[in-house]
């Protein structure tokens, strides 16, 4: 099994955690904050180009969970509980917004406190999460 790559970017107040293997390339980050996220640049993420509040708002909309964050101040125990709602994306994943406890195919349990994209096409190599395989498979639904 390949070791998962995890990269962190900090502005001193907040640290963004990026898990490239989890990314489904929905480009929500690029659309929301193009001055921060540029997939053609190296490094692709320039955290200093947005405020902490802008970054937090954008990261909470990441459909795959490839982007997450934590506050660097140990006294800042930010852990909001989000209202749960479900959205079906045409020809794409099932988006679930809110605080969820998810158990993956290997029995690992993780608490998600944001938008999570679940596979509907059955072709994901990262089940139960969407990995973008629906595009290649031509999934309609």
mmCIF file of C-alpha atoms in Angstrom:
data_model
loop_
_atom_site.group_PDB
_atom_site.id
_atom_site.type_symbol
_atom_site.label_atom_id
_atom_site.label_comp_id
_atom_site.label_asym_id
_atom_site.label_seq_id
_atom_site.Cartn_x
_atom_site.Cartn_y
_atom_site.Cartn_z
ATOM 1 C CA UNK A 1 0.000 0.000 0.000
ATOM 2 C CA UNK A 2 1.328 3.432 -0.919
ATOM 3 C CA UNK A 3 2.143 5.781 1.929
ATOM 4 C CA UNK A 4 -0.309 8.677 1.972
ATOM 5 C CA UNK A 5 1.231 12.068 1.224
ATOM 6 C CA UNK A 6 0.065 14.831 3.539
ATOM 7 C CA UNK A 7 1.232 18.434 3.144
ATOM 8 C CA UNK A 8 0.701 21.296 5.560
ATOM 9 C CA UNK A 9 0.701 25.048 4.915
ATOM 10 C CA UNK A 10 0.507 27.534 7.791
ATOM 11 C CA UNK A 11 -0.074 31.269 8.131
ATOM 12 C CA UNK A 12 0.798 31.174 11.842
ATOM 13 C CA UNK A 13 -2.831 31.202 12.963
ATOM 14 C CA UNK A 14 -4.244 28.349 10.867
ATOM 15 C CA UNK A 15 -2.666 25.316 9.205
ATOM 16 C CA UNK A 16 -4.141 23.854 6.022
ATOM 17 C CA UNK A 17 -3.753 20.100 5.661
ATOM 18 C CA UNK A 18 -3.795 18.780 2.085
ATOM 19 C CA UNK A 19 -4.166 15.079 1.235
ATOM 20 C CA UNK A 20 -3.643 14.854 -2.554
ATOM 21 C CA UNK A 21 -4.725 11.197 -2.749
ATOM 22 C CA UNK A 22 -8.163 12.187 -1.434
ATOM 23 C CA UNK A 23 -8.693 15.016 -3.947
ATOM 24 C CA UNK A 24 -11.410 14.476 -6.600
ATOM 25 C CA UNK A 25 -10.371 17.597 -8.558
ATOM 26 C CA UNK A 26 -13.738 19.339 -8.225
ATOM 27 C CA UNK A 27 -11.690 22.585 -8.253
ATOM 28 C CA UNK A 28 -13.938 24.236 -5.651
ATOM 29 C CA UNK A 29 -10.809 25.611 -3.977
ATOM 30 C CA UNK A 30 -9.499 27.133 -7.224
ATOM 31 C CA UNK A 31 -12.894 28.657 -8.064
ATOM 32 C CA UNK A 32 -13.347 30.126 -4.579
ATOM 33 C CA UNK A 33 -9.819 31.426 -3.960
ATOM 34 C CA UNK A 34 -7.763 31.484 -7.173
ATOM 35 C CA UNK A 35 -5.227 33.790 -5.523
ATOM 36 C CA UNK A 36 -4.484 30.979 -3.022
ATOM 37 C CA UNK A 37 -4.895 27.803 -5.102
ATOM 38 C CA UNK A 38 -3.115 27.546 -8.455
ATOM 39 C CA UNK A 39 -2.604 23.935 -9.632
ATOM 40 C CA UNK A 40 -0.073 25.065 -12.259
ATOM 41 C CA UNK A 41 2.212 26.819 -9.742
ATOM 42 C CA UNK A 42 4.721 25.292 -7.325
ATOM 43 C CA UNK A 43 3.901 25.423 -4.528
ATOM 44 C CA UNK A 44 0.289 25.265 -5.692
ATOM 45 C CA UNK A 45 -1.050 26.702 -2.435
ATOM 46 C CA UNK A 46 -0.136 30.218 -1.267
ATOM 47 C CA UNK A 47 -1.845 30.497 2.122
ATOM 48 C CA UNK A 48 -0.695 34.084 2.639
ATOM 49 C CA UNK A 49 -2.994 35.311 -0.155
ATOM 50 C CA UNK A 50 -6.202 35.088 1.914
ATOM 51 C CA UNK A 51 -7.404 35.762 5.429
ATOM 52 C CA UNK A 52 -7.884 32.980 7.940
ATOM 53 C CA UNK A 53 -11.667 33.443 7.737
ATOM 54 C CA UNK A 54 -11.643 33.219 3.917
ATOM 55 C CA UNK A 55 -9.549 30.042 4.097
ATOM 56 C CA UNK A 56 -11.802 28.409 6.697
ATOM 57 C CA UNK A 57 -14.954 29.180 4.691
ATOM 58 C CA UNK A 58 -13.457 27.725 1.510
ATOM 59 C CA UNK A 59 -12.014 24.600 3.155
ATOM 60 C CA UNK A 60 -15.408 23.747 4.659
ATOM 61 C CA UNK A 61 -16.748 23.521 1.079
ATOM 62 C CA UNK A 62 -14.114 21.034 -0.134
ATOM 63 C CA UNK A 63 -16.262 18.112 -1.362
ATOM 64 C CA UNK A 64 -13.594 15.431 -0.982
ATOM 65 C CA UNK A 65 -12.081 16.421 2.333
ATOM 66 C CA UNK A 66 -8.654 16.626 0.687
ATOM 67 C CA UNK A 67 -8.347 20.049 2.324
ATOM 68 C CA UNK A 68 -8.866 20.457 6.052
ATOM 69 C CA UNK A 69 -7.465 22.795 8.675
ATOM 70 C CA UNK A 70 -6.648 23.178 12.317
ATOM 71 C CA UNK A 71 -6.070 26.250 14.412
ATOM 72 C CA UNK A 72 -2.488 26.565 15.666
ATOM 73 C CA UNK A 73 -3.420 28.105 19.042
ATOM 74 C CA UNK A 74 -3.872 25.220 21.484
ATOM 75 C CA UNK A 75 -6.478 27.274 23.353
ATOM 76 C CA UNK A 76 -8.588 27.617 20.192
ATOM 77 C CA UNK A 77 -10.538 24.365 20.237
ATOM 78 C CA UNK A 78 -12.632 25.233 17.210
ATOM 79 C CA UNK A 79 -14.913 22.316 16.568
ATOM 80 C CA UNK A 80 -18.251 23.384 15.281
ATOM 81 C CA UNK A 81 -21.024 20.915 14.669
ATOM 82 C CA UNK A 82 -22.636 21.455 11.310
ATOM 83 C CA UNK A 83 -26.253 20.837 10.343
ATOM 84 C CA UNK A 84 -26.516 17.660 8.271
ATOM 85 C CA UNK A 85 -27.911 17.897 4.752
ATOM 86 C CA UNK A 86 -27.587 15.734 1.634
ATOM 87 C CA UNK A 87 -27.279 16.778 -2.013
ATOM 88 C CA UNK A 88 -27.175 14.518 -5.066
ATOM 89 C CA UNK A 89 -24.906 15.874 -7.800
ATOM 90 C CA UNK A 90 -26.142 15.000 -11.272
ATOM 91 C CA UNK A 91 -23.830 12.347 -12.763
ATOM 92 C CA UNK A 92 -21.595 12.673 -9.714
ATOM 93 C CA UNK A 93 -21.198 11.953 -6.028
ATOM 94 C CA UNK A 94 -23.569 12.223 -3.117
ATOM 95 C CA UNK A 95 -22.553 15.263 -1.053
ATOM 96 C CA UNK A 96 -23.262 15.091 2.662
ATOM 97 C CA UNK A 97 -22.799 18.298 4.636
ATOM 98 C CA UNK A 98 -22.363 18.175 8.385
ATOM 99 C CA UNK A 99 -20.698 16.283 11.168
ATOM 100 C CA UNK A 100 -20.418 12.588 10.338
ATOM 101 C CA UNK A 101 -18.680 9.536 11.759
ATOM 102 C CA UNK A 102 -17.573 7.430 8.764
ATOM 103 C CA UNK A 103 -16.132 3.926 8.776
ATOM 104 C CA UNK A 104 -14.175 3.035 5.624
ATOM 105 C CA UNK A 105 -13.797 -0.362 3.925
ATOM 106 C CA UNK A 106 -10.821 -1.213 6.157
ATOM 107 C CA UNK A 107 -12.767 -0.515 9.356
ATOM 108 C CA UNK A 108 -11.053 2.814 10.072
ATOM 109 C CA UNK A 109 -13.403 5.341 11.662
ATOM 110 C CA UNK A 110 -13.032 9.056 11.076
ATOM 111 C CA UNK A 111 -15.128 12.027 12.161
ATOM 112 C CA UNK A 112 -15.832 14.416 9.291
ATOM 113 C CA UNK A 113 -16.911 17.947 10.143
ATOM 114 C CA UNK A 114 -17.484 19.364 6.664
ATOM 115 C CA UNK A 115 -18.783 18.426 3.231
ATOM 116 C CA UNK A 116 -18.029 14.834 2.291
ATOM 117 C CA UNK A 117 -18.404 13.358 -1.217
ATOM 118 C CA UNK A 118 -19.562 9.734 -1.294
ATOM 119 C CA UNK A 119 -19.267 7.552 -4.401
ATOM 120 C CA UNK A 120 -22.498 6.747 -6.249
ATOM 121 C CA UNK A 121 -21.029 5.163 -9.391
ATOM 122 C CA UNK A 122 -19.314 2.205 -7.712
ATOM 123 C CA UNK A 123 -15.983 2.814 -9.483
ATOM 124 C CA UNK A 124 -14.112 4.751 -6.779
ATOM 125 C CA UNK A 125 -10.844 3.272 -5.561
ATOM 126 C CA UNK A 126 -11.333 5.160 -2.295
ATOM 127 C CA UNK A 127 -14.774 3.890 -1.213
ATOM 128 C CA UNK A 128 -16.924 5.047 0.409
ATOM 129 C CA UNK A 129 -15.526 8.374 -0.829
ATOM 130 C CA UNK A 130 -15.676 9.719 -4.373
ATOM 131 C CA UNK A 131 -12.331 9.872 -6.199
ATOM 132 C CA UNK A 132 -13.655 11.291 -9.473
ATOM 133 C CA UNK A 133 -13.910 7.873 -11.187
ATOM 134 C CA UNK A 134 -17.484 8.700 -12.272
ATOM 135 C CA UNK A 135 -16.064 11.002 -14.951
ATOM 136 C CA UNK A 136 -13.977 8.284 -16.638
ATOM 137 C CA UNK A 137 -16.706 5.673 -16.271
ATOM 138 C CA UNK A 138 -19.353 7.918 -17.867
ATOM 139 C CA UNK A 139 -21.683 7.523 -14.867
ATOM 140 C CA UNK A 140 -25.196 8.880 -15.371
ATOM 141 C CA UNK A 141 -27.443 9.294 -12.410
#
